[in-house]
JSON list of C-alpha atoms in Angstrom, two decimals:
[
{"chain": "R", "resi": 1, "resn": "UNK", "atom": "CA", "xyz": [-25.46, 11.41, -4.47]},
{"chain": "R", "resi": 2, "resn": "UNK", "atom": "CA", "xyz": [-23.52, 9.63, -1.74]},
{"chain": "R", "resi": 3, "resn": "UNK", "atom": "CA", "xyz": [-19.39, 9.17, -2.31]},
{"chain": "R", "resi": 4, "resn": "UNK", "atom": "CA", "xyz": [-18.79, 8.62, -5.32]},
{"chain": "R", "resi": 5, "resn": "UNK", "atom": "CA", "xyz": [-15.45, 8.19, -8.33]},
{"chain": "R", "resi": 6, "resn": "UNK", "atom": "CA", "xyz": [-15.71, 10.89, -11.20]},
{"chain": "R", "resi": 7, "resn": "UNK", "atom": "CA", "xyz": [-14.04, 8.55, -13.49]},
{"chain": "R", "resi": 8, "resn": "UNK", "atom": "CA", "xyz": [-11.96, 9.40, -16.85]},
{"chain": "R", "resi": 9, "resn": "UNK", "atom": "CA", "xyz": [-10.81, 6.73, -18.83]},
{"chain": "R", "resi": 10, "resn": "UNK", "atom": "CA", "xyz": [-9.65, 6.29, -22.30]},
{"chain": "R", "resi": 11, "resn": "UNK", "atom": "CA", "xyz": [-13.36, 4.63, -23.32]},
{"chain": "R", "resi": 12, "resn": "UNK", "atom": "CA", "xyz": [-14.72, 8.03, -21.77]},
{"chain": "R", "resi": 13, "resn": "UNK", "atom": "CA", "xyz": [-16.11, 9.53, -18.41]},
{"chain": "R", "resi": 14, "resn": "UNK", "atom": "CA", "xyz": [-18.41, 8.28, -15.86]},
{"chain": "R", "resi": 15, "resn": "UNK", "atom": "CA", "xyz": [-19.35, 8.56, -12.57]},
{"chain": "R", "resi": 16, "resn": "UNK", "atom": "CA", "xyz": [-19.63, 5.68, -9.93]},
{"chain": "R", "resi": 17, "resn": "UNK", "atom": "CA", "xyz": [-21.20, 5.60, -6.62]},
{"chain": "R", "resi": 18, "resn": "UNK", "atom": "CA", "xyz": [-19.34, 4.41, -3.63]},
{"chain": "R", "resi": 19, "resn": "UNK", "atom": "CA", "xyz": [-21.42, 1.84, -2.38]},
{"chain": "R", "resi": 20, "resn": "UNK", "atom": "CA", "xyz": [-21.13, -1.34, -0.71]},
{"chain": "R", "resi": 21, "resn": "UNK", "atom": "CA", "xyz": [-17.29, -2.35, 1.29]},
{"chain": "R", "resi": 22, "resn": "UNK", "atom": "CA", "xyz": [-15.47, -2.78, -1.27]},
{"chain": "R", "resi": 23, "resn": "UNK", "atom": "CA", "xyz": [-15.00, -2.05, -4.98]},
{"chain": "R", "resi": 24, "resn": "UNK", "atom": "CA", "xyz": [-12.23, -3.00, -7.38]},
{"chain": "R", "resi": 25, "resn": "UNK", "atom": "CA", "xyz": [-10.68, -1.60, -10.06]},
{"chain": "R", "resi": 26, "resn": "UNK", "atom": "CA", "xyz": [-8.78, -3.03, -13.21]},
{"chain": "R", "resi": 27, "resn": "UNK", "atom": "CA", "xyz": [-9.08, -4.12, -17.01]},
{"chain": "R", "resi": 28, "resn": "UNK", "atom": "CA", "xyz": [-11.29, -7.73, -16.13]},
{"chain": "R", "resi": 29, "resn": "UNK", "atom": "CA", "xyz": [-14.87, -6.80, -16.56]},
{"chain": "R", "resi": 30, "resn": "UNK", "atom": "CA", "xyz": [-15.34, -8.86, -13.15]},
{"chain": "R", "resi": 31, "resn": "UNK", "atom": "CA", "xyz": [-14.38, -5.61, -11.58]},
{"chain": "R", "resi": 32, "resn": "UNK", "atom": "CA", "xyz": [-16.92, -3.46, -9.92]},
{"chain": "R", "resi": 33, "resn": "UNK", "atom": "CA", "xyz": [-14.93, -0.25, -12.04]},
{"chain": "R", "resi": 34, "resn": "UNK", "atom": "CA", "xyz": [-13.98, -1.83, -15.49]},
{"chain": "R", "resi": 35, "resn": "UNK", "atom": "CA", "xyz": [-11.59, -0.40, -17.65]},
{"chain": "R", "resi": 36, "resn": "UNK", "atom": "CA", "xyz": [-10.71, -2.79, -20.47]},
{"chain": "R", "resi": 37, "resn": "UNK", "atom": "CA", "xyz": [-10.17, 0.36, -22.99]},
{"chain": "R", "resi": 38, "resn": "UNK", "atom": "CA", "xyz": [-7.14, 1.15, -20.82]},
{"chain": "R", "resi": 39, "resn": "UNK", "atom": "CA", "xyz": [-3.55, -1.51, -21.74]},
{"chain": "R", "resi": 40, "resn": "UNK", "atom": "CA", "xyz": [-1.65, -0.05, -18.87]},
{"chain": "R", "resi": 41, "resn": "UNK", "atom": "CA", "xyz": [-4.38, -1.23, -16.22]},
{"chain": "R", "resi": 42, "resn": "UNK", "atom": "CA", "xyz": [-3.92, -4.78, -14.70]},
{"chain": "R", "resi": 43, "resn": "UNK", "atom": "CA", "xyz": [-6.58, -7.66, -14.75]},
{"chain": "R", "resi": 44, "resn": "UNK", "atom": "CA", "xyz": [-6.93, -6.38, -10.99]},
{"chain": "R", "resi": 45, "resn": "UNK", "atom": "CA", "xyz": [-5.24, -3.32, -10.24]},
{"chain": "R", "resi": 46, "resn": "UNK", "atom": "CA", "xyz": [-6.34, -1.63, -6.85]},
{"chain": "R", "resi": 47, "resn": "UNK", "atom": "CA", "xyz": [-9.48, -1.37, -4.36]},
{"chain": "R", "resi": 48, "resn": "UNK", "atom": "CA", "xyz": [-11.74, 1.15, -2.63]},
{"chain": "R", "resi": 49, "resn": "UNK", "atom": "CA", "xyz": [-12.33, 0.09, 0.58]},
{"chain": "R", "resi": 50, "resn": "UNK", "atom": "CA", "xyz": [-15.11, 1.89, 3.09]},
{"chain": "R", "resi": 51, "resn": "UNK", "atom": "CA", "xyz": [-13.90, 2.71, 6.57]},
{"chain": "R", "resi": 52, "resn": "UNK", "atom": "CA", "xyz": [-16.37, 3.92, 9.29]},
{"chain": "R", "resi": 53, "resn": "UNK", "atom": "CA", "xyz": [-15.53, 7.43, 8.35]},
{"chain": "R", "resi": 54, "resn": "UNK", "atom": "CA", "xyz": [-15.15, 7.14, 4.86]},
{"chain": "R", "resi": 55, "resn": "UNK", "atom": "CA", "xyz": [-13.06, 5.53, 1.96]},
{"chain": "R", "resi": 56, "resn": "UNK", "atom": "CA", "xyz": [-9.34, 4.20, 1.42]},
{"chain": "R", "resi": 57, "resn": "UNK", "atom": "CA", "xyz": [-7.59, 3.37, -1.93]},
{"chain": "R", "resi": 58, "resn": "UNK", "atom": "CA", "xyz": [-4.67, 0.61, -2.34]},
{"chain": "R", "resi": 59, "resn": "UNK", "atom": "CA", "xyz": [-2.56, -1.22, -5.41]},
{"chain": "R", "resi": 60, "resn": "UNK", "atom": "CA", "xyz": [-3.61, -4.72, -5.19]},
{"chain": "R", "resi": 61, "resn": "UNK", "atom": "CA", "xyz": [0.08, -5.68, -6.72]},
{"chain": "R", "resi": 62, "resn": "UNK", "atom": "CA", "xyz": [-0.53, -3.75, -10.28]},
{"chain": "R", "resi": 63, "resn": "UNK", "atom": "CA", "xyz": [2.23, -3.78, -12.84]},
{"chain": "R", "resi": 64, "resn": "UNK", "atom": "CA", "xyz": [2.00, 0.36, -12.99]},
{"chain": "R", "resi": 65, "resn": "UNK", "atom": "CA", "xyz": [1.46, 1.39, -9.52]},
{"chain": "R", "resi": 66, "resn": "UNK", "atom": "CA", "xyz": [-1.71, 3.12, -8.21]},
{"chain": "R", "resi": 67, "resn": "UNK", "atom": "CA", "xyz": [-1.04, 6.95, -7.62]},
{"chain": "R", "resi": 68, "resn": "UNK", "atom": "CA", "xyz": [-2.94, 9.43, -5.49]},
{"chain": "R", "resi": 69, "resn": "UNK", "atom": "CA", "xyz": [-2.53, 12.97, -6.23]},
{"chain": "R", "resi": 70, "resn": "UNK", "atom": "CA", "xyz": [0.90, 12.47, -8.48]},
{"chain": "R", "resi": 71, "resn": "UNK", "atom": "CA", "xyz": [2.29, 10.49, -5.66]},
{"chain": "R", "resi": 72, "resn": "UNK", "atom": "CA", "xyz": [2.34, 6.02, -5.80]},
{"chain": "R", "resi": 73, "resn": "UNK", "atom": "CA", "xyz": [1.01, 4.48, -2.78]},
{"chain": "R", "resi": 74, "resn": "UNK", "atom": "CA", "xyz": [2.23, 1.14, -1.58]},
{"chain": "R", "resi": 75, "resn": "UNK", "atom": "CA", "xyz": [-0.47, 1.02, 1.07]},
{"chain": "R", "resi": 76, "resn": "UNK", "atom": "CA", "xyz": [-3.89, 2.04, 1.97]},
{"chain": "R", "resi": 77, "resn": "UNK", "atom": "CA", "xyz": [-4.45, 5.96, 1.62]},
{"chain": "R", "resi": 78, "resn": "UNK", "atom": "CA", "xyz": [-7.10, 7.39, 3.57]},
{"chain": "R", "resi": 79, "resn": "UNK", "atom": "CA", "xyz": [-8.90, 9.65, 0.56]},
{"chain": "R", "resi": 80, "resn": "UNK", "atom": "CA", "xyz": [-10.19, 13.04, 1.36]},
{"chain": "R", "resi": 81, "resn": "UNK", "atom": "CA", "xyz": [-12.59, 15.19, -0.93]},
{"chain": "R", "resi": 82, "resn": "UNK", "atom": "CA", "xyz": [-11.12, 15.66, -4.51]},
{"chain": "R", "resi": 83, "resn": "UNK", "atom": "CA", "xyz": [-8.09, 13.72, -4.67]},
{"chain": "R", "resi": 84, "resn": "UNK", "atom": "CA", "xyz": [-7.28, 12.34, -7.78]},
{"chain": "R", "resi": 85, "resn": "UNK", "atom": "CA", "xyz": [-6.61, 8.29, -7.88]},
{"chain": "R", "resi": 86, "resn": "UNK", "atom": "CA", "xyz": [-4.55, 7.22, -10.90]},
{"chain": "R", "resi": 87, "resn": "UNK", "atom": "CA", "xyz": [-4.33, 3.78, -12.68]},
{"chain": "R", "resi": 88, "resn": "UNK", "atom": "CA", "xyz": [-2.85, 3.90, -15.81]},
{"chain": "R", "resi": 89, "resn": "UNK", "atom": "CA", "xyz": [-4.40, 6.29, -18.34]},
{"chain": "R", "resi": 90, "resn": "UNK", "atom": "CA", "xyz": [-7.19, 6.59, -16.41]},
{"chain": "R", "resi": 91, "resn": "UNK", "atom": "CA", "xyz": [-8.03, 9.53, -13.85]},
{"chain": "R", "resi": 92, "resn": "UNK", "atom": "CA", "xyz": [-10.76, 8.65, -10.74]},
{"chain": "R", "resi": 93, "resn": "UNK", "atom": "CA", "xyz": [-11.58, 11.73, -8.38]},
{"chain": "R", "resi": 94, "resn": "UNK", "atom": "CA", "xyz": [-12.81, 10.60, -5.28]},
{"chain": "R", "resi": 95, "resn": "UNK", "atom": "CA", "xyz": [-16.24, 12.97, -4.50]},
{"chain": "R", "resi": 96, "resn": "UNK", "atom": "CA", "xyz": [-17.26, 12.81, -0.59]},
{"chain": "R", "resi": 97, "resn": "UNK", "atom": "CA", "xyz": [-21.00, 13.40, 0.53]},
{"chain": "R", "resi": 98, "resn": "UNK", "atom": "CA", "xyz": [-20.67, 16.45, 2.46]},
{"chain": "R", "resi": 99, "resn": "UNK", "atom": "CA", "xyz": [-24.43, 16.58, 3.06]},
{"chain": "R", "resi": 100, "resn": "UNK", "atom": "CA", "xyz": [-24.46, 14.55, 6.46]},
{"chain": "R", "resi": 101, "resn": "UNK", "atom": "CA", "xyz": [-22.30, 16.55, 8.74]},
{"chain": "R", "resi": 102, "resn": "UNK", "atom": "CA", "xyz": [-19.40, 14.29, 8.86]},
{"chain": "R", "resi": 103, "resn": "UNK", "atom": "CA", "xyz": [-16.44, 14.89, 10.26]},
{"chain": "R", "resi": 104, "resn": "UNK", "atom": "CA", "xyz": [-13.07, 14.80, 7.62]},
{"chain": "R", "resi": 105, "resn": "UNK", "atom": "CA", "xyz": [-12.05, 11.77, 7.17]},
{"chain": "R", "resi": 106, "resn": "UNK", "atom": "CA", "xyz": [-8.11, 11.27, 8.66]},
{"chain": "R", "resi": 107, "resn": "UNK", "atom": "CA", "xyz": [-5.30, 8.50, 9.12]},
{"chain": "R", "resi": 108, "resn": "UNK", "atom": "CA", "xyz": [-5.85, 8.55, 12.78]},
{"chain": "R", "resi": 109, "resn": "UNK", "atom": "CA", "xyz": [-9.85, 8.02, 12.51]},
{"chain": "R", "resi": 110, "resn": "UNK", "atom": "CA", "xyz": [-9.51, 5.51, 10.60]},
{"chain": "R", "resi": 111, "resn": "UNK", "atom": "CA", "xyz": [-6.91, 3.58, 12.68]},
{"chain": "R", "resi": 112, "resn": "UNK", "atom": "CA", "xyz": [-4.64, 4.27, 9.74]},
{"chain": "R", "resi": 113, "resn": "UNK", "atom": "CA", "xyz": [-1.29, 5.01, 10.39]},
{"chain": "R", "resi": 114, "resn": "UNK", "atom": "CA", "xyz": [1.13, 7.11, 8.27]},
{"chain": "R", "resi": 115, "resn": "UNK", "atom": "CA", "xyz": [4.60, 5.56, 6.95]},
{"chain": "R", "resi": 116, "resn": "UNK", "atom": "CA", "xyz": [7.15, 7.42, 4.87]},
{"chain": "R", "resi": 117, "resn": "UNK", "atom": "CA", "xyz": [8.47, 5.20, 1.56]},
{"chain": "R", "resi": 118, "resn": "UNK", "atom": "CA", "xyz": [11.50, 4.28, 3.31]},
{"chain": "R", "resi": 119, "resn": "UNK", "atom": "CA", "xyz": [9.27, 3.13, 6.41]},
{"chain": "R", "resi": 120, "resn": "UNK", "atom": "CA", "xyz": [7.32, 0.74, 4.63]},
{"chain": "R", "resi": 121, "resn": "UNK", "atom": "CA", "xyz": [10.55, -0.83, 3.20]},
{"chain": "R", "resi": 122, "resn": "UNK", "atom": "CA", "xyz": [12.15, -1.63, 6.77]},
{"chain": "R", "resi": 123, "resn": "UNK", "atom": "CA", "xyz": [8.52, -2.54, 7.47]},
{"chain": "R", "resi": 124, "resn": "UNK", "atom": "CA", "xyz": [7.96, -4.86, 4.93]},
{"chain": "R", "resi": 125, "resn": "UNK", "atom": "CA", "xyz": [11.65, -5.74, 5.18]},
{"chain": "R", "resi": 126, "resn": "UNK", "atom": "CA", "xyz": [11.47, -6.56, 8.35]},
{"chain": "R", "resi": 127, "resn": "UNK", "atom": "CA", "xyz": [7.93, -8.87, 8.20]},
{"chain": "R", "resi": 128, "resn": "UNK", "atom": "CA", "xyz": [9.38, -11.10, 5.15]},
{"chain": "R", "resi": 129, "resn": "UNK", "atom": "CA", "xyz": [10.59, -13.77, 7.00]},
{"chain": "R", "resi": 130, "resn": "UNK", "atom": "CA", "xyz": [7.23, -14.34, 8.32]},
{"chain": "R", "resi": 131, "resn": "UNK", "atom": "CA", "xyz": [5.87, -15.61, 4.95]},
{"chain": "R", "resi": 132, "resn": "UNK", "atom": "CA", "xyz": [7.62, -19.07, 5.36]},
{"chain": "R", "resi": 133, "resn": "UNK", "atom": "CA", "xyz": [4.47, -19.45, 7.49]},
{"chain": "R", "resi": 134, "resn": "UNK", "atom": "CA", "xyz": [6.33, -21.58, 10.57]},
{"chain": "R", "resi": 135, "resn": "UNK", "atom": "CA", "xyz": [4.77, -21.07, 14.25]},
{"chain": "R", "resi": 136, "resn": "UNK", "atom": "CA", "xyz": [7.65, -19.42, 15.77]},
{"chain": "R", "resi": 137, "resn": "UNK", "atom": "CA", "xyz": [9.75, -17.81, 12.91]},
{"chain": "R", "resi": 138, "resn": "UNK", "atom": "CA", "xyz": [10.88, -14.36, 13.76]},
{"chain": "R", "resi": 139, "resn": "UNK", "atom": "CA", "xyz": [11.42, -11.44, 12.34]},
{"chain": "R", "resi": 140, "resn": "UNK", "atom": "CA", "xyz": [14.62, -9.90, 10.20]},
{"chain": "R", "resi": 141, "resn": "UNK", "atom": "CA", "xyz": [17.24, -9.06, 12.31]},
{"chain": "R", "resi": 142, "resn": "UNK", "atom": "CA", "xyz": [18.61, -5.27, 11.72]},
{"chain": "R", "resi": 143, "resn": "UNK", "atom": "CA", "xyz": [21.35, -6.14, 10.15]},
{"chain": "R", "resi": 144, "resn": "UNK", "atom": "CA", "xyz": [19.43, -8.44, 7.92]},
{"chain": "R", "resi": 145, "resn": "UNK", "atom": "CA", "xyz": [16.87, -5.70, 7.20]},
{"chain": "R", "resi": 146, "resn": "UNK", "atom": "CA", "xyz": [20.05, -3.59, 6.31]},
{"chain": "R", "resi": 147, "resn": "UNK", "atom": "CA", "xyz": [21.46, -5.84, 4.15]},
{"chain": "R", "resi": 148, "resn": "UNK", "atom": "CA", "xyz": [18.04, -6.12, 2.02]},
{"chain": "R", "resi": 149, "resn": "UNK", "atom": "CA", "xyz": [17.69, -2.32, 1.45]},
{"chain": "R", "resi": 150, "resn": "UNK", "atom": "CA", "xyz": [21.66, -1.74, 1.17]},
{"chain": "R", "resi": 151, "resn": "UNK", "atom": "CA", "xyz": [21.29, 1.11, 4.36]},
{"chain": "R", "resi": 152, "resn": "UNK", "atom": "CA", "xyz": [23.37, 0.71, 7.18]},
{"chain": "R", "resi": 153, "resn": "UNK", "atom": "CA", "xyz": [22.32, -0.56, 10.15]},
{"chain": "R", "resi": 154, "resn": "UNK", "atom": "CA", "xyz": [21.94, 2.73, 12.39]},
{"chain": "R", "resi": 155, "resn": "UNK", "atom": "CA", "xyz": [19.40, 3.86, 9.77]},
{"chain": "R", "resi": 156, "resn": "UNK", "atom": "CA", "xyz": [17.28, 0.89, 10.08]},
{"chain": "R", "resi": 157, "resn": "UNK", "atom": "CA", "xyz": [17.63, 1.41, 13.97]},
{"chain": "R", "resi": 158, "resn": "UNK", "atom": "CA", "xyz": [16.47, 5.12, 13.24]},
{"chain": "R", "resi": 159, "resn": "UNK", "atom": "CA", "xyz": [13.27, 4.04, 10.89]},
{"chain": "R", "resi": 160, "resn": "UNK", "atom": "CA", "xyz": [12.27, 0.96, 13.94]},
{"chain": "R", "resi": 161, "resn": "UNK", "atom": "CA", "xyz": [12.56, 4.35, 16.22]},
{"chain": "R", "resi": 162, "resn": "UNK", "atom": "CA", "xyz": [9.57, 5.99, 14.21]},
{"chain": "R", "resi": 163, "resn": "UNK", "atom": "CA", "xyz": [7.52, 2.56, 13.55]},
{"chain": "R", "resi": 164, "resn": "UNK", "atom": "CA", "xyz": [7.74, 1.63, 17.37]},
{"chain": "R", "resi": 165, "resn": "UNK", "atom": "CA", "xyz": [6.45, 5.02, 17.69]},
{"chain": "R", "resi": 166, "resn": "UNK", "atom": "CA", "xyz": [4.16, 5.36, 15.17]},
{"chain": "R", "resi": 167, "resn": "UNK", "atom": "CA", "xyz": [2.47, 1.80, 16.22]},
{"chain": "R", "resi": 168, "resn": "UNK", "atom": "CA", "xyz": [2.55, 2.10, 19.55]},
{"chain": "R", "resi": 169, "resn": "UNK", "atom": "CA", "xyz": [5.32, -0.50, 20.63]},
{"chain": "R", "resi": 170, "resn": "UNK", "atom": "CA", "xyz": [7.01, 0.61, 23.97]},
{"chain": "R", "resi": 171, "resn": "UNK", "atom": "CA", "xyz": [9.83, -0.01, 25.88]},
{"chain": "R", "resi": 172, "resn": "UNK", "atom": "CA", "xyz": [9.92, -4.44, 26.60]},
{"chain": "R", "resi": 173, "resn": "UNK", "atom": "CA", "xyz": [11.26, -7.24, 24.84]},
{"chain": "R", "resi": 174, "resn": "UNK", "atom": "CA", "xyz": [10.84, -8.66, 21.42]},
{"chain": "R", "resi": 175, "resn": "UNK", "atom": "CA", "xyz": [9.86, -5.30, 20.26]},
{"chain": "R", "resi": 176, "resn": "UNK", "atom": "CA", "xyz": [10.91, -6.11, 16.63]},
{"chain": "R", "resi": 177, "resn": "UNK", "atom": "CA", "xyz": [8.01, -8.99, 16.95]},
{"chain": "R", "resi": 178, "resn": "UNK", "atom": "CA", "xyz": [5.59, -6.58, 18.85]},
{"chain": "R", "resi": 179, "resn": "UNK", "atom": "CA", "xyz": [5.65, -4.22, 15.96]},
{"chain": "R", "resi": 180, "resn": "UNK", "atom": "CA", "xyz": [5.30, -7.14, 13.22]},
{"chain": "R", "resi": 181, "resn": "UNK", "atom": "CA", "xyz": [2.30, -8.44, 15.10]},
{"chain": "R", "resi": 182, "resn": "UNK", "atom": "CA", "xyz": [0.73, -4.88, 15.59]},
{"chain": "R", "resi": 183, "resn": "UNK", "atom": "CA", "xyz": [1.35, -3.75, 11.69]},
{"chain": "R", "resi": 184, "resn": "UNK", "atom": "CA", "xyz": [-0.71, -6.86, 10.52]},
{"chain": "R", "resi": 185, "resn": "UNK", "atom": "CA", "xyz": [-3.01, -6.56, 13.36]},
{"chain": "R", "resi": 186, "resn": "UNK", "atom": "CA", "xyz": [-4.10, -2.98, 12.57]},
{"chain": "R", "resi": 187, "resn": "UNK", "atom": "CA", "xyz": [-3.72, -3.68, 8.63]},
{"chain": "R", "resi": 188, "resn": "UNK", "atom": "CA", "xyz": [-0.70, -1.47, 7.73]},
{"chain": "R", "resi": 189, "resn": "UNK", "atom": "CA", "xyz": [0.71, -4.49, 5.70]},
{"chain": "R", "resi": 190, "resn": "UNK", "atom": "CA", "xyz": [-0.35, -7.63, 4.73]},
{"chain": "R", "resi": 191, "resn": "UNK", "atom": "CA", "xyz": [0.81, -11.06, 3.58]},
{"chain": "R", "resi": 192, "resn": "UNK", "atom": "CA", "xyz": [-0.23, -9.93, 0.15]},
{"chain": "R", "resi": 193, "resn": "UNK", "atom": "CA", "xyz": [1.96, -6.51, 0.76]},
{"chain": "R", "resi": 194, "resn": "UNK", "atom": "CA", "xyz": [5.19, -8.86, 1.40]},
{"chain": "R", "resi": 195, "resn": "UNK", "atom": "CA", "xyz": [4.55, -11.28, -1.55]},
{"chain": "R", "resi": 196, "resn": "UNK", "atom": "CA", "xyz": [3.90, -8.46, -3.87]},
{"chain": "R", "resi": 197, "resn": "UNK", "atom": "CA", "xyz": [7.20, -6.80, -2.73]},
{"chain": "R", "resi": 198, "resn": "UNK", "atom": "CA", "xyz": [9.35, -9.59, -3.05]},
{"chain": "R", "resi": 199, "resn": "UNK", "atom": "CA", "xyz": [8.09, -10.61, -6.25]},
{"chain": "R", "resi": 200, "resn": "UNK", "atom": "CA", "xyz": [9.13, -6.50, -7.53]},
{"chain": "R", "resi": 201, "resn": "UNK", "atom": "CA", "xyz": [12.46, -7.04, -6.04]},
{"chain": "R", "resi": 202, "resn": "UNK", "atom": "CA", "xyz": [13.34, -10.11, -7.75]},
{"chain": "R", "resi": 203, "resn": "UNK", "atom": "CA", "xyz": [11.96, -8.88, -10.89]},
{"chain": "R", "resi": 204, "resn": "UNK", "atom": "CA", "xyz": [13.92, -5.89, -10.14]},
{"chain": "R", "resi": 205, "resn": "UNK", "atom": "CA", "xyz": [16.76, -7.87, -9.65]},
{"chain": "R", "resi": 206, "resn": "UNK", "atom": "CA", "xyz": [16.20, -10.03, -12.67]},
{"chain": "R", "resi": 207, "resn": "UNK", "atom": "CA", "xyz": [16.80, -6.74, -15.01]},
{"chain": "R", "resi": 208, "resn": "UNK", "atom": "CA", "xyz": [20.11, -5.67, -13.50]},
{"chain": "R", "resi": 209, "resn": "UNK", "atom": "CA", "xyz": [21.41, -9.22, -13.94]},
{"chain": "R", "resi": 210, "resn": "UNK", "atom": "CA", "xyz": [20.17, -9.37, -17.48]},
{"chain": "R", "resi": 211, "resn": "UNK", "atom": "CA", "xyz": [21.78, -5.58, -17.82]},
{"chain": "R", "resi": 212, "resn": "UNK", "atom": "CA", "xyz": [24.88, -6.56, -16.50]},
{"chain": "R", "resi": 213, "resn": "UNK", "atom": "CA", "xyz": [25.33, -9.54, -18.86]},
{"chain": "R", "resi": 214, "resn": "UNK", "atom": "CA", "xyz": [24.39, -7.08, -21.60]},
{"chain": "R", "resi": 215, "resn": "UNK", "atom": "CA", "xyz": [27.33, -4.62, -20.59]}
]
């Protein structure tokens, strides 16, 4: 069998090949990998997505997070023989054809690149502004981006450090716009990434208001 999910759900176990670009997951029955047995899965909750050199998971903005291996991802993660995707109640170990010789699959083959949680947030932080959709909007300042995340501002400097690095953006001007262009370029985020962030933030933000009223 080529790659394939082992799949454990509440309605039972399975396997699934990986076949095609592109499968999704969730609790619809439009998805390639249904799981309408499972309460804590959304309509649409994440996607496999094949790479030249083999397969990446990510949340497509699910209620409950997608997990690999214990840990949530808020971007693609390059999958490797045997981890264990998570979606709810429901368990999907990613099984790679070892029978052709290939080589293991890593972030760097793939393009892929790497970002720590706090990263992504100065990433994502930093790209917001870029939803209004205008021609020559920029993006957040530092101080804005440490305003948003409540860091201080030599922090944020210290996280650009490691994206400019991690990207590829060298020493020349407008390197905060470089590295914006690059990240969607090479499909670390996405427009959905930002939208889906800022919608959990003013959720999140909704609940402390509401908590602080309660107090």
């Amino acid at each position: 069998m080529t790659a394939h999910l082992e799949v454990r759900s509440p309605d039972g176990s399975r396997m699934v090949a990986l076949e095609g670009e592109r499968l999704t997951v969730g609790r619809d029955d439009d998805n390639e990998v249904p799981l309408p047995a499972d309460r804590r899965v959304s309509r649409v909750h994440a996607a496999f997505e094949q790479y030249s050199t083999g397969w990446c998971v990510h949340d497509l903005g699910s209620r409950n997070g997608t997990f690999v291996n214990n840990e949530r991802v808020w971007r693609e993660r390059v999958l490797h023989d045997g981890d264990e995707v998570r979606v709810g109640e429901t368990a999907l170990t990613y099984r790679a054809d070892r029978t052709k010789g290939a080589h293991p699959v890593t972030e760097g083959g793939t393009g892929m690149v790497r970002l720590t949680p706090r990263e992504y947030e100065v990433l994502v932080s930093l790209c917001v502004p870029l939803l209004s959709g205008d021609l020559f909007t920029e993006p957040a300042s530092t101080r804005e981006v440490a305003e948003t995340l409540v860091i201080t501002e030599a922090a944020v400097k210290q996280h650009l450090l490691h994206l400019y690095d991690k990207l590829g953006i060298h020493d020349g001007e407008r390197r905060r716009a470089r590295l914006a262009n690059e990240s969607f370029r090479r499909g670390v985020i996405s427009l959905g990434d930002l939208r889906s962030w800022v919608d959990k933030r003013q959720a999140e933000e909704e609940r402390r208001a509401r908590k602080t009223l309660k107090a």
